[in-house]
Amino acid sequence: MTADISTVLGDDGILIATMDSAGRTMNILNEGLAGPLAEIVGRLESDPAVKGLILSSAKKDFLAGADMDRLWAISSAQEAFDESMQLKAFIRRIELCGKPVVAAIHGMCLGGGLEIAMGCHWRIVVDDGKARLGLPEVKLGLLPGGGGTVRMPRLVGMQQALQWMAEGTEVRAAQALASGLVNQLVASKEDALLQARAWCLNNPKPQQPWDAPKFRYPGGDSRTPAAAQLFSVAPSMASSKSFGNYPAVTHIMSSVFEGGVVGFDAALVIESRYFAACAISPESRNLIGTLWYQLAAIKKGQSRPAGLATTKVSKLGVLGAGMMGAGIAYAAAKAGIEVVLLDSTQEAAERGLAYSSNLLDKAVKKGHSTPDKRQALLALITPTADYARLAGCELVIEAVFEDRAVKAAVTQKAEAIIGVDAVFASNTSTLPISGLAQASGRPANFIGLHFFSPVDKMPLVEIIVGAQTSDQTLARGFDFVLQIGKTPIVVNDSRGFYTSRVFATYVLEGLAMLKEGVHPRSIEQAGLQAGMPMPPLALQDEISLSLALHVADQTRKDLAEAGQPYVGHPGESVLRQLCALGRIGKKAGRGFYDYAEDGKTLWAGLAEHYPLAAQQPGQPELIDRLMFVQANEAARCLEEGVLRSVADANIGSIFGWGFAPFQGGALHYINTMGLARFVERSEQLAAAYGERFKPAELVRRKAEQGGSFSD
Ligand code: NAD
């Protein structure tokens, strides 16, 4: 056949088609696969010698999904509609061909891959812990356009399908079987082929359940009382989370509901209409541009010095077994790296190890890991108070107290043991890397690796390049971050680096609003409406007001010592006032909110300290302030050379502090708005609220030249 699919016809007439996209690590539903697949189905339809078809894959995964380049090239709703109808016409041919077609699935079977599998008459999954099935389109602002919103509810019921599709959930083998998404689990790929063959021979004339005259949805279709209940609640629940910023979620619900009151083929057409609406929406363009293309560029090493061989860490040292150190040790061990976890006492180091065993206990309980795997991972981590154990570490990351003297001492002790070419990294969140490197005898090997909390969940690591950090060291830090499955962005050393600096502008803007007399509830609502994961005041409570005040005071002191001016922020006095009242945040049970067992409520005393202004601004004004202040600060970071690329800015903002993903990231926000309009509105905001809104020179310049933020 072609290079992308090979076929073998057995003596029994069963054709095995093995997908193997040429030159790729994954099978993608592109021209290379779609053309030959159509030919194979044609052969099945017309050749009496072919009695059945088994779809399988030669890669480690079944089929990862659609061809994003093709989707990206779509420029009109009609084109999107036609593409989607074409795919489902092909899948419909599979299910109506009158002969058995079985999907023998292993590894990932996502998006278009699962849509094809659902069009097969029988689905067998290799249950080796690696199977993941799902329709993750929503994560890129899309809906499944290959019949997913039509077939999945008919297989697993509307409620389950809606939940999975609206969240883009990846389902494991056991759950897929229990829900009815697949039909059979087997232990190995060989078994899958054997069973698939047997099924074909035993079921020469299969029919999809929905093509049977008496078909009923599991749990009922859109006309049942249960559906009336579901659809009266689900949309409002979804928009209470998304604030209308993710139209794909609503479109998925509409497609499922409307598809449940009409016949199967009409439902397919309805789905394509909603698919077209999603495919050309600004939200999906923003999400795909950043979370697909820019993320891929980062992972391919766009910010890594070129020409240096890739390295791997086999032994890692972690200094400080507190919240961050323990998390870093866990993430590294999970990637198979041997870890020495050091603290000032053996007991403290053991506590760090206990963090991993707790996480693993939970994973075993949920069936996401096994006792053997748990044991193997824990065996990779050696808790100790003895620096000699660091011998042989290619990389050491310190995560001790945020104190220059403590950090300097551990740097020197570790460097006395590790090899001269080992890399030493600091996980500091605020202290400039070039300053910390002064304690090192090898500043060229010194770098910042800024992890986020909780380390096991947060995908980003901000790599900070100090004044003397070598390219070799940067490349090694970069490789390590990829090795543990996280996403690296690379920034130059500067106060607050990139993420903390821009993130702080969001929170402080909320505090400034409070000081002006804006109703705290309006402030919080504006944060959520803007698409931020947490509103500013609640977020400030989480990170603690005293910590923020400490950082502000330290900055003021450092700048004074360096003879540089300090530009205060109106939000700072709010921090000082609440701290003086002992309201230092969530950890104290009191901050902007009062915390109780059953939740939090805004502190009633805010009204007394920050009386409401007679004239309350509208929500759009507040939303603009919260977003412009971040976007502008991100632009300044690029202008000042703190940031090295637009992709790092956008991905760092979404993965680091949850900048509204549908906007495509902090700099892309400016593109979407249009640079000239951003400059104009920034000037208005600056006139009303202060210099911090003055548009960065870089934006102004690009606006004049008709440019935008792209790499
Ligand atoms: P933590 O207080 O939970 O842990 C610090 C650990 O370091 C403690 O276990 C302590 O016993 C140990 N330690 C202190 N002095 C030591 C020494 N001389 N030798 C060996 N061990 C020593 O703190 P954390 O929240 O894990 O933060 C650690 C570092 O990570 C800090 O630099 C912090 O700024 C940074 N950071 C924290 C976060 C966060 O969200 N907590 C995020 C990013 C970076």
Coordinates of N, CA, C and O and ligand atoms in Angstrom, one line a residue, residues 320-325 342-344 348 387 399-402 406-407 410 427-429 450-451 453, ligand 1:
G320 N 16.9 21.1 50.3 CA 15.7 21.6 50.9 C 14.6 20.7 50.5 O 14.2 20.6 49.3
A321 N 14.0 20.0 51.5 CA 13.0 19.0 51.3 C 11.6 19.6 51.7 O 10.8 18.9 52.2
G322 N 11.4 20.9 51.6 CA 10.2 21.5 51.9 C 9.2 21.3 50.8 O 9.3 20.4 50.1
M323 N 8.2 22.3 50.8 CA 7.1 22.1 49.8 C 7.6 22.0 48.4 O 7.3 21.1 47.6
M324 N 8.6 22.9 48.0 CA 9.0 22.9 46.6 C 10.0 21.8 46.4 O 9.9 21.0 45.4
G325 N 11.0 21.6 47.3 CA 12.0 20.6 47.1 C 11.4 19.2 47.0 O 11.8 18.4 46.1
L342 N 18.1 16.4 50.0 CA 18.8 16.7 51.2 C 18.2 17.9 52.0 O 17.7 18.8 51.4
D343 N 18.1 17.7 53.3 CA 17.7 18.8 54.2 C 18.6 18.9 55.4 O 19.6 18.1 55.5
S344 N 18.4 19.9 56.3 CA 19.4 20.0 57.4 C 19.4 18.9 58.4 O 20.4 18.6 59.0
A348 N 13.9 15.9 58.5 CA 13.3 16.9 57.5 C 13.3 16.3 56.1 O 12.3 16.4 55.3
Y387 N 25.9 15.8 52.7 CA 26.3 16.4 51.4 C 27.1 15.4 50.5 O 27.0 15.5 49.3
A399 N 16.3 24.4 46.9 CA 15.0 25.0 47.3 C 14.9 25.2 48.8 O 14.0 24.7 49.4
V400 N 16.0 25.8 49.3 CA 16.0 26.1 50.8 C 15.3 27.4 51.0 O 14.7 28.0 50.1
F401 N 15.3 27.9 52.3 CA 14.6 29.2 52.6 C 15.0 30.3 51.6 O 16.2 30.3 51.2
E402 N 14.1 31.2 51.4 CA 14.3 32.4 50.5 C 15.2 33.4 51.3 O 14.8 34.4 51.7
V406 N 21.5 31.8 53.5 CA 21.3 30.3 53.6 C 21.5 29.7 52.2 O 22.2 28.7 52.1
K407 N 21.1 30.4 51.2 CA 21.3 29.9 49.8 C 22.8 29.8 49.5 O 23.3 28.9 48.9
V410 N 24.5 26.8 51.2 CA 24.3 25.4 50.6 C 24.9 25.3 49.2 O 25.3 24.2 48.8
N427 N 15.9 27.6 42.9 CA 14.5 27.7 42.6 C 13.9 29.0 43.3 O 12.8 29.1 43.6
T428 N 14.8 30.0 43.5 CA 14.3 31.2 44.1 C 13.1 31.8 43.4 O 13.1 31.7 42.1
S429 N 12.2 32.4 44.1 CA 11.1 33.1 43.4 C 11.3 34.6 43.3 O 10.7 35.2 42.5
H450 N 12.9 28.1 38.0 CA 11.8 28.5 38.9 C 10.6 27.6 38.6 O 9.9 27.7 37.6
F451 N 10.3 26.8 39.6 CA 9.2 25.9 39.5 C 8.0 26.6 40.2 O 8.1 27.5 40.9
S453 N 4.1 26.1 42.3 CA 3.5 25.3 43.3 C 2.0 25.0 42.9 O 1.3 25.9 42.5
Ligands
NAD1 P1 9.8 25.5 52.7 O1 10.0 26.4 53.9 O2 8.6 24.7 52.5 O3 11.1 24.6 52.5 C1 12.4 24.9 52.7 C2 13.2 23.7 53.2 O4 14.6 24.0 53.2 C3 12.8 23.3 54.6 O5 12.5 21.9 54.6 C4 14.1 23.6 55.4 O6 14.3 22.6 56.4 C5 15.1 23.4 54.3 N1 16.4 24.1 54.6 C6 16.5 25.4 55.1 N2 17.8 25.7 55.3 C7 18.5 24.6 54.9 C8 19.9 24.3 54.8 N3 20.8 25.1 55.2 N4 20.2 23.1 54.3 C9 19.3 22.2 53.9 N5 18.0 22.4 54.0 C10 17.6 23.6 54.5 O7 9.9 26.5 51.4 P2 9.4 26.3 49.9 O8 8.1 26.9 49.8 O9 9.6 24.9 49.5 O10 10.4 27.3 49.1 C11 11.7 26.9 48.9 C12 12.3 27.8 47.8 O11 11.5 27.8 46.7 C13 12.3 29.3 48.2 O12 13.5 29.9 47.6 C14 11.1 29.9 47.6 O13 11.2 31.3 47.3 C15 11.1 29.1 46.3 N6 9.7 29.0 45.7 C16 8.6 28.8 46.4 C17 7.4 28.7 45.8 C18 6.2 28.5 46.6 O14 5.1 28.6 46.0 N7 6.3 28.1 47.9 C19 7.3 28.8 44.4 C20 8.5 29.0 43.7 C21 9.7 29.1 44.3

